[in-house]
XYZ file of C-alpha atoms in Angstrom:
611
model
C -4.466 -8.278 56.985
C -5.951 -5.822 54.996
C -2.009 -3.882 55.163
C -0.338 -7.316 53.765
C -3.079 -7.391 50.646
C -1.988 -3.633 50.289
C 1.545 -4.139 50.717
C 1.527 -7.122 48.050
C -0.744 -5.485 45.456
C 1.764 -2.482 45.945
C 4.611 -4.943 45.118
C 2.587 -6.500 42.176
C 2.115 -3.064 40.627
C 5.961 -2.414 41.145
C 6.776 -5.462 39.459
C 4.838 -4.729 36.190
C 5.857 -1.231 35.954
C 9.273 -1.836 36.410
C 8.608 -4.468 33.446
C 7.243 -2.274 31.155
C 10.373 0.019 31.894
C 11.945 -2.441 30.380
C 10.835 -2.584 27.534
C 12.309 -0.117 24.778
C 9.747 2.464 23.354
C 9.892 2.115 19.318
C 9.849 4.892 16.905
C 9.709 4.383 13.231
C 10.047 7.011 10.724
C 8.684 6.199 7.324
C 9.362 8.507 4.138
C 7.044 8.159 1.341
C 8.825 7.464 -1.806
C 12.734 7.442 -1.199
C 14.867 5.469 -3.208
C 17.845 3.799 -1.028
C 20.250 5.331 -3.359
C 19.094 8.540 -2.684
C 20.490 9.302 1.070
C 23.708 10.429 1.950
C 24.805 7.621 3.999
C 23.911 5.028 1.539
C 26.407 7.101 -1.311
C 24.422 9.907 -2.699
C 26.796 12.982 -2.713
C 24.462 15.551 -3.996
C 21.542 15.017 -1.662
C 21.743 16.403 1.868
C 20.790 14.328 4.806
C 22.828 14.607 7.853
C 20.191 13.307 10.410
C 19.648 10.544 8.007
C 23.853 9.749 8.287
C 23.979 10.633 11.881
C 21.421 7.657 12.393
C 23.432 5.234 9.881
C 26.645 6.628 12.035
C 24.825 5.835 15.364
C 23.098 2.595 14.656
C 23.178 -0.490 11.771
C 22.480 0.396 7.992
C 20.898 -2.480 5.891
C 22.055 -2.462 2.258
C 19.285 -5.110 1.238
C 16.135 -3.967 2.499
C 13.032 -4.751 0.331
C 9.142 -3.348 0.175
C 6.521 -5.838 -0.082
C 5.063 -3.805 -2.822
C 5.788 -0.487 -4.651
C 2.821 1.649 -3.897
C 1.837 3.265 -0.734
C -1.225 1.428 0.507
C -0.019 -2.320 -0.097
C 3.334 -1.822 1.727
C 1.790 0.472 3.972
C -0.517 -2.786 4.856
C 2.414 -5.144 4.576
C 4.289 -3.115 7.091
C 1.172 -3.028 9.500
C -0.027 -6.776 9.385
C 3.165 -8.511 8.657
C 1.400 -10.212 5.874
C 2.461 -9.877 2.292
C -0.520 -8.233 0.208
C -2.586 -11.260 -0.811
C -2.541 -12.791 2.119
C -3.677 -9.117 4.229
C -5.898 -8.845 1.183
C -4.468 -5.183 -0.255
C -2.813 -5.763 -3.583
C -3.856 -2.765 -5.391
C -3.322 1.052 -4.262
C -6.183 2.481 -2.453
C -7.900 -1.181 -1.106
C -8.547 -2.092 2.552
C -7.262 -5.160 4.337
C -9.583 -7.847 4.617
C -11.932 -7.802 8.163
C -10.096 -8.639 10.883
C -6.582 -8.887 9.606
C -4.497 -8.532 13.034
C -1.871 -5.847 13.053
C 0.857 -3.945 14.808
C -1.459 -1.903 17.258
C -3.259 -5.167 18.484
C -0.179 -7.065 19.029
C 1.913 -4.006 20.765
C -1.001 -3.017 22.752
C -1.190 -6.684 24.192
C 2.131 -5.990 25.303
C 1.892 -3.043 27.015
C 2.543 -0.201 24.556
C 0.948 3.266 23.893
C 0.733 2.841 19.617
C 0.598 5.988 17.750
C 0.487 7.103 14.059
C 1.339 11.035 12.985
C 0.751 11.963 9.938
C 0.121 9.914 6.708
C -2.184 6.628 7.751
C -3.093 4.962 4.114
C -4.556 2.147 5.297
C -7.540 0.850 6.130
C -10.369 0.462 6.807
C -9.580 2.576 9.687
C -11.236 1.056 12.613
C -9.334 -2.156 11.843
C -5.912 -0.392 12.464
C -6.551 0.987 16.216
C -3.879 3.834 16.253
C -4.187 6.510 18.520
C -3.903 9.070 15.971
C -2.246 12.807 16.235
C -0.541 14.792 13.240
C -3.601 14.879 11.581
C -2.967 18.230 9.545
C 0.195 17.287 7.960
C -0.873 13.794 7.506
C -3.248 15.566 4.513
C -2.063 15.539 1.265
C -2.271 18.809 0.594
C -1.588 21.533 0.979
C 2.444 20.510 0.903
C 3.160 23.570 3.452
C 1.848 20.875 5.988
C 3.968 18.322 5.447
C 6.626 19.360 7.471
C 4.288 19.330 10.366
C 4.318 23.140 10.481
C 2.482 22.692 14.696
C 4.897 20.436 15.469
C 2.479 17.685 16.513
C 4.688 14.693 16.494
C 7.929 16.653 18.406
C 4.695 17.496 21.315
C 3.519 13.905 21.145
C 7.169 12.896 21.955
C 7.541 15.207 24.981
C 4.246 14.742 26.114
C 4.222 10.884 26.289
C 7.863 10.919 27.880
C 6.458 13.364 30.629
C 2.543 12.029 31.505
C 3.124 8.098 30.908
C 7.007 7.777 31.859
C 6.509 4.258 32.551
C 4.553 2.775 29.452
C 6.529 2.113 26.563
C 5.653 3.511 23.157
C 5.868 2.371 19.539
C 5.348 5.658 17.770
C 5.155 6.018 13.814
C 5.821 9.069 12.027
C 4.347 8.941 8.392
C 5.156 12.128 6.284
C 4.204 12.961 2.974
C 7.673 13.356 2.339
C 9.019 12.974 -0.415
C 6.211 12.214 -2.510
C 5.070 14.367 -5.352
C 3.940 16.859 -5.467
C 8.132 18.160 -4.951
C 8.936 21.084 -3.058
C 10.596 23.329 -5.786
C 14.024 23.388 -5.549
C 16.190 25.983 -4.118
C 18.979 24.581 -2.855
C 20.000 22.091 -5.550
C 21.469 23.227 -9.265
C 20.060 20.986 -11.799
C 23.137 20.995 -13.664
C 25.538 20.161 -11.195
C 24.041 17.158 -10.270
C 24.898 13.337 -11.113
C 22.084 11.852 -13.116
C 21.311 8.419 -12.077
C 21.656 5.958 -14.605
C 18.175 4.878 -14.534
C 16.867 8.265 -15.518
C 16.802 10.219 -19.103
C 19.311 12.870 -18.850
C 17.131 15.816 -19.819
C 16.741 19.488 -18.782
C 13.002 18.482 -17.456
C 14.305 15.521 -15.755
C 16.969 17.393 -13.538
C 14.476 20.159 -12.790
C 12.580 17.281 -11.036
C 15.451 15.460 -9.578
C 16.170 18.404 -8.065
C 12.776 19.024 -6.618
C 12.596 15.523 -5.206
C 16.170 16.181 -3.657
C 14.778 19.358 -1.970
C 11.957 17.156 -0.711
C 14.307 14.588 1.042
C 16.130 17.460 2.477
C 12.852 18.592 4.269
C 12.128 14.554 5.352
C 15.752 14.482 6.803
C 15.025 17.866 8.461
C 11.947 16.593 10.312
C 13.614 13.436 11.427
C 16.167 15.581 13.017
C 13.466 17.168 15.095
C 12.397 13.867 15.895
C 16.007 12.741 17.111
C 16.268 15.784 19.079
C 12.970 15.519 20.949
C 14.037 12.165 22.138
C 17.549 13.003 23.234
C 15.836 16.225 25.031
C 13.494 13.990 27.047
C 16.426 11.571 27.728
C 14.901 8.633 26.026
C 18.096 8.414 23.425
C 19.306 4.952 25.307
C 15.851 2.912 26.103
C 14.449 3.942 22.073
C 14.659 1.982 19.148
C 14.378 4.676 16.401
C 14.139 3.311 12.743
C 14.182 5.086 9.208
C 12.741 3.430 6.526
C 10.751 4.489 3.276
C 7.196 2.555 1.550
C 8.813 2.504 -1.533
C 11.506 4.110 -3.613
C 10.966 7.285 -5.520
C 8.122 8.374 -8.529
C 10.367 8.311 -11.216
C 9.910 5.382 -14.359
C 11.042 2.053 -13.449
C 10.879 2.668 -9.969
C 7.372 3.054 -7.635
C 4.660 0.878 -9.204
C 7.130 -1.738 -10.251
C 9.159 -4.522 -8.928
C 12.334 -3.390 -10.435
C 15.002 -2.549 -7.584
C 14.328 1.066 -7.512
C 10.806 0.558 -6.706
C 11.552 -1.912 -3.795
C 14.811 -1.494 -2.478
C 14.487 1.166 0.764
C 16.676 2.436 3.207
C 16.572 1.007 6.664
C 18.515 2.285 9.515
C 18.016 1.297 13.216
C 19.864 2.833 15.821
C 19.711 1.558 19.582
C 22.305 2.378 22.028
C 23.571 -0.257 23.782
C 22.262 -3.140 21.570
C 23.130 -1.884 18.338
C 26.880 -1.281 17.323
C 27.510 2.013 15.997
C 28.228 2.559 12.459
C 27.277 -1.596 11.731
C 26.670 -2.364 7.798
C 24.339 -5.381 7.765
C 23.539 -6.694 4.112
C 21.332 -9.369 5.426
C 18.140 -9.906 3.147
C 15.178 -7.971 5.051
C 11.200 -7.612 3.893
C 9.712 -4.360 5.144
C 7.015 -7.408 6.259
C 9.242 -8.129 8.862
C 9.149 -4.878 10.984
C 5.920 -6.037 12.603
C 7.621 -9.490 14.025
C 10.531 -7.680 14.643
C 8.711 -4.913 17.140
C 7.026 -7.980 18.581
C 10.276 -9.541 19.371
C 11.586 -6.307 20.536
C 8.878 -5.785 23.005
C 8.838 -8.880 24.402
C 6.346 -10.844 22.896
C 6.150 -14.378 21.274
C 6.566 -14.986 17.749
C 3.619 -15.355 15.890
C 4.008 -17.908 13.397
C 1.058 -16.871 11.009
C 2.860 -14.063 9.746
C 5.000 -13.820 6.563
C 7.816 -11.908 8.056
C 9.984 -12.483 10.626
C 12.095 -10.861 13.403
C 15.271 -9.653 12.334
C 16.152 -8.615 16.334
C 18.867 -11.207 16.246
C 20.630 -9.289 12.949
C 20.557 -6.095 15.075
C 21.618 -7.506 18.612
C 23.765 -10.627 17.915
C 25.497 -9.504 14.552
C 23.432 -12.242 12.384
C 24.781 -12.565 9.360
C 22.084 -13.836 7.184
C 18.007 -13.495 7.746
C 15.590 -14.596 4.916
C 17.142 -16.918 2.094
C 14.808 -15.252 -0.633
C 11.709 -12.779 -0.153
C 8.534 -11.899 -2.083
C 7.294 -8.945 -3.800
C 4.495 -7.754 -6.250
C 2.722 -4.920 -8.232
C -0.864 -5.084 -8.839
C -0.307 -1.418 -10.027
C -3.670 0.912 -9.088
C -7.478 1.051 -9.812
C -7.610 4.153 -11.915
C -9.766 3.544 -14.820
C -6.598 5.182 -16.999
C -3.853 2.556 -15.913
C -3.443 -0.427 -17.295
C -3.747 -3.784 -15.653
C 0.060 -5.281 -15.232
C 0.183 -7.276 -12.389
C 3.790 -8.927 -11.851
C 4.928 -11.060 -9.075
C 8.827 -11.586 -8.080
C 11.095 -13.073 -5.541
C 14.956 -11.663 -4.862
C 16.926 -14.464 -3.446
C 20.131 -14.082 -0.602
C 22.813 -15.004 -3.571
C 21.664 -12.291 -5.764
C 18.720 -13.115 -7.952
C 15.932 -10.774 -8.600
C 13.390 -13.343 -11.147
C 10.095 -11.240 -11.928
C 7.039 -12.816 -13.689
C 4.773 -10.055 -15.708
C 1.355 -11.572 -16.334
C -0.343 -8.842 -18.705
C 3.342 -8.273 -20.947
C 1.199 -7.034 -23.931
C -0.312 -4.354 -21.947
C 1.571 -1.167 -21.880
C 2.622 -0.061 -18.475
C 0.617 3.277 -17.680
C 1.152 5.166 -14.308
C 0.584 8.516 -13.317
C 4.210 9.554 -14.661
C 3.000 9.487 -18.375
C 0.209 11.640 -17.934
C -0.529 13.419 -14.861
C 2.326 13.989 -12.478
C 1.216 16.547 -10.079
C 4.471 18.983 -10.815
C 7.614 18.931 -12.484
C 6.097 16.971 -15.266
C 9.054 15.522 -17.149
C 7.660 12.690 -19.061
C 7.550 14.440 -22.668
C 10.836 15.060 -22.543
C 11.948 11.369 -22.716
C 9.532 10.579 -25.425
C 11.333 13.765 -27.401
C 14.673 12.736 -26.662
C 14.242 8.702 -27.114
C 13.766 9.901 -30.962
C 17.804 10.329 -30.875
C 19.231 9.246 -28.053
C 19.755 5.325 -27.953
C 19.664 5.087 -24.017
C 16.697 7.100 -23.314
C 14.862 5.040 -25.631
C 15.965 2.162 -23.750
C 14.655 3.696 -20.504
C 11.418 4.364 -22.201
C 11.039 1.173 -23.464
C 11.840 -0.224 -20.288
C 9.305 1.275 -18.545
C 6.560 1.231 -20.982
C 6.784 -2.465 -21.964
C 7.649 -5.750 -20.020
C 8.479 -9.398 -21.194
C 6.891 -12.443 -19.538
C 10.156 -13.129 -17.477
C 12.884 -11.331 -16.365
C 15.913 -12.295 -14.612
C 18.361 -10.404 -12.893
C 22.080 -10.960 -11.164
C 21.478 -7.730 -9.055
C 24.948 -8.613 -7.517
C 26.583 -7.523 -10.995
C 23.730 -5.560 -12.170
C 22.159 -3.332 -9.957
C 20.380 -1.320 -12.479
C 18.863 -4.248 -14.100
C 19.536 -3.168 -17.184
C 20.456 -6.587 -18.559
C 17.626 -9.377 -18.934
C 19.125 -12.835 -18.672
C 15.976 -14.863 -18.857
C 16.287 -15.755 -22.699
C 20.220 -16.045 -21.971
C 20.716 -19.919 -22.698
C 23.551 -20.195 -19.815
C 21.251 -18.919 -17.383
C 18.561 -21.563 -18.312
C 19.071 -23.601 -14.592
C 18.923 -20.355 -12.733
C 15.750 -19.223 -14.564
C 14.275 -22.473 -14.044
C 15.215 -22.810 -10.391
C 13.903 -19.004 -9.666
C 10.709 -19.273 -11.433
C 9.981 -22.510 -9.153
C 10.550 -20.740 -6.066
C 8.108 -18.229 -7.473
C 5.505 -20.962 -7.725
C 6.225 -22.557 -4.931
C 5.775 -18.869 -2.828
C 2.341 -18.182 -4.545
C 1.060 -21.497 -3.800
C 2.209 -20.954 -0.017
C -0.020 -17.909 0.082
C -3.009 -19.261 -1.838
C -2.766 -16.828 -5.236
C -3.063 -18.877 -8.528
C -2.335 -17.544 -11.951
C -5.587 -17.266 -12.418
C -6.748 -15.083 -9.877
C -3.728 -12.314 -10.798
C -4.589 -12.284 -14.539
C -8.443 -11.453 -13.399
C -7.525 -8.994 -10.772
C -9.317 -6.636 -8.456
C -11.318 -4.591 -11.743
C -14.611 -4.793 -13.051
C -15.212 -6.120 -16.328
C -16.460 -3.818 -18.795
C -19.330 -4.183 -21.590
C -21.386 -1.744 -23.597
C -22.960 0.512 -20.635
C -22.570 -2.562 -17.890
C -19.871 -3.973 -15.999
C -20.012 -7.445 -14.343
C -18.285 -7.989 -10.371
C -17.460 -11.423 -9.289
C -18.540 -13.148 -6.286
C -16.235 -11.894 -3.083
C -14.868 -9.745 -5.365
C -15.005 -5.578 -5.594
C -13.579 -2.760 -7.390
C -12.728 0.749 -6.460
C -14.773 3.934 -7.810
C -11.277 5.160 -9.195
C -11.774 2.316 -12.247
C -14.355 4.136 -13.640
C -14.272 7.231 -15.596
C -17.066 9.218 -14.327
C -17.542 11.365 -17.061
C -18.593 8.322 -18.623
C -20.273 6.489 -16.064
C -23.151 8.376 -15.432
C -26.431 6.592 -15.475
C -29.636 8.357 -15.466
C -30.870 4.834 -14.453
C -29.022 2.303 -12.958
C -29.769 -1.399 -13.593
C -28.419 -4.357 -11.290
C -29.395 -7.739 -12.712
C -28.150 -11.232 -11.585
C -28.968 -14.656 -10.118
C -29.540 -15.394 -6.858
C -29.311 -18.847 -4.915
C -30.122 -19.486 -1.391
C -32.043 -16.183 -0.391
C -33.187 -17.793 2.849
C -29.847 -17.201 4.308
C -28.441 -14.891 1.822
C -26.767 -11.574 2.736
C -25.525 -8.713 1.236
C -25.849 -9.150 -2.604
C -23.694 -5.819 -3.560
C -22.680 -2.276 -1.758
C -22.766 0.161 -4.529
C -20.320 3.196 -3.654
C -21.788 3.504 -0.287
C -25.091 4.946 -1.837
C -27.062 1.607 -0.939
C -26.654 -1.803 -0.048
C -28.761 -4.389 -1.759
C -29.665 -7.329 0.043
C -31.206 -11.028 -0.242
C -31.483 -12.419 3.805
C -34.089 -14.416 5.499
C -36.423 -14.932 2.281
C -36.399 -11.327 1.855
C -34.890 -8.512 -0.969
C -34.124 -5.076 0.008
C -32.273 -2.507 0.632
C -30.122 -0.565 2.911
C -29.557 3.244 2.587
C -26.705 5.244 4.011
C -29.085 6.974 6.629
C -29.821 3.543 8.001
C -33.207 3.316 6.871
C -34.355 -0.095 5.177
C -36.647 -0.994 2.543
C -37.806 -4.820 1.940
C -40.251 -7.384 0.400
C -42.246 -9.746 1.991
C -41.273 -12.933 2.347
C -40.726 -14.930 -0.715
C -41.884 -18.243 -1.735
C -38.714 -19.058 -3.934
C -35.275 -19.408 -2.486
C -33.807 -18.758 -5.806
C -34.271 -16.697 -9.145
C -33.404 -13.802 -11.470
C -32.904 -10.248 -9.786
C -33.489 -6.711 -11.534
C -33.156 -3.770 -9.547
C -34.234 -0.233 -11.483
C -33.272 2.840 -9.708
C -33.741 6.356 -11.687
C -31.841 9.196 -10.980
C -34.942 10.587 -9.275
C -35.312 7.642 -6.690
C -37.753 5.604 -8.644
C -36.904 2.210 -6.880
C -38.383 -1.212 -8.542
C -37.302 -4.716 -7.869
C -38.045 -7.813 -9.572
C -37.266 -11.365 -8.087
C -38.360 -14.413 -10.638
C -40.080 -12.390 -12.721
C -42.474 -10.327 -10.347
C -42.493 -7.272 -8.836
C -41.362 -7.524 -5.316
C -40.563 -4.023 -3.773
C -41.282 -0.307 -5.013
C -40.436 2.488 -3.641
C -39.732 6.399 -3.857
C -37.121 7.359 -2.474
C -36.749 10.896 -3.646
C -32.630 10.988 -3.880
C -30.207 10.156 -6.668
C -28.123 6.934 -5.921
C -27.298 6.046 -9.144
C -23.990 7.729 -9.674
C -20.675 6.502 -9.002
C -18.546 7.911 -6.162
C -15.848 7.263 -3.853
C -15.702 3.936 -2.220
C -16.166 0.309 -3.665
C -18.765 -1.642 -5.480
C -18.879 -5.209 -4.250
C -20.577 -8.375 -5.099
C -21.336 -10.561 -1.946
C -19.491 -8.851 0.759
C -18.594 -5.699 2.647
C -15.212 -4.240 1.429
C -12.701 -4.472 4.472
C -15.985 -4.954 6.826
C -17.614 -8.510 8.166
C -21.302 -7.814 9.301
C -24.201 -9.893 10.552
C -27.689 -10.805 9.350
C -28.606 -8.786 6.360
C -25.104 -7.422 5.477
C -23.093 -10.508 6.241
C -20.977 -12.148 3.499
C -23.567 -13.805 1.136
C -24.316 -17.210 1.993
C -25.673 -18.898 -1.344
C -24.663 -18.175 -4.961
C -24.767 -14.915 -6.877
C -24.009 -15.404 -10.762
C -23.473 -12.930 -13.444
C -23.724 -9.874 -11.304
C -24.036 -7.190 -13.592
C -24.276 -2.820 -13.540
C -26.067 -1.605 -16.370
C -26.459 1.893 -17.661
C -29.574 3.506 -18.641
C -31.302 0.261 -20.400
C -31.165 -3.660 -19.812
C -30.383 -4.345 -23.768
C -28.293 -2.391 -25.745
C -28.773 -1.586 -29.595
C -26.811 -3.554 -31.965
């Protein structure tokens, strides 16, 4: 009897392993800030990308693949969750997704995959994305010499996985900081002999920047070649789906950070021998939010109806010609204090129309490009050239200022130079696409009022407010100005019997009102709290000095006084929140606030200013 049971278990185990073997491994190579048009197989004659071109010759090249956001963190969050930015919670660069959002590692691990990321991660909170991590050295921003994975950790991961776990499929994300700025100095390109893209001003400085960008693309291509070779040497070519894409377009004006074509349209190439025909080209409209659903489908999982993206596996293996009727993309730009908040929402349709709604058209569009590029600074040459060159002036104004609405026929105007929104002949198309965007925003649950407000502090003289269930990044503050010797936090609280976290102040401390008590939780986990309070509602005033003297008043009475003996007043990396923790859910004192927080204000040095 025991022998029969063992035999049956052996058969079951064999069946499980056999099923796992049938699932293909998946490798996704994500280039960083790469325009579709800047790859050889997409028609660029100057940059050399032999490995990307080889991949296209052996697989399928998509001509209409778009990012959901033209910035690193929101785009990658959409890639790994299958949800558009508002739905996953990451709309501004360097923000987190909402707590508990399911994502690629969750989905594929449940299907038996080992899920690994090598290099740049750039999604958070990290514990919400349970990737196995390798290549941490080349995943750092600097030094740029590490970006080529000098220790060959990615190649070693591929080799060791197929040697040690031949029965288990792997999903490996290869994510170098290439060709993200700072670009490598150009040595293989002559700036004067290159063809200038029409969306860039033709100045000496821009040519030098373009040559360095191309040099970094070449480095990315070489790294892709190492990945291809490692898969081939492991004998796994025929059972590996290998994809190339980019998170968004290049860091040039009217590309990255914008929802113009150059910001959103990215390369997408897929090789899967025996399933995807060689040298195929697809014009199907796809979003990078489709990648996670496609991986689930390839791995044998059931469709996840709650996702915004959908699998394009049938485009790959059944030669399906169409995918989406339209896709959505957005920008909420960066939280840096020297940016202006200039959000935009857009839809791109399968029939070739691109509609954009700009929510603060009176604000100048400002990014890193204007003043703080890390190298190859060229923007001043545009400003100078615009004084006498009408095309450069057009490009400069197009980058810096946006009308309320834009409508482009991308089939005829790939550069998106001709805004048709005010042309009477296209008023019906404008109305139709405007309604389509409104329908999509309603579906996602985002209103115009939400977009106009954005995730930024509301500043006043030496103070700022954060609305309940909102947060702001430390990047939104000029720390030379916001450097309090004494910090005040004031609000009106209701429902402190249930309550929860009132605010997290840049991980320095968390202020809570819970179970009828008010207190602070410090980074070292020490807790200081009041006695039980008779009133469930009242005015709160916290005073904290740079010397660590803490006083808290509630309902006009002193309820807590302590000497913390450390400076917790300064703004640092992280977030300041109102009524929640950023990207996390907790219980008890740190649960999301269950009552109402009105007018939470952070005040520097004195409660009332001088008129």
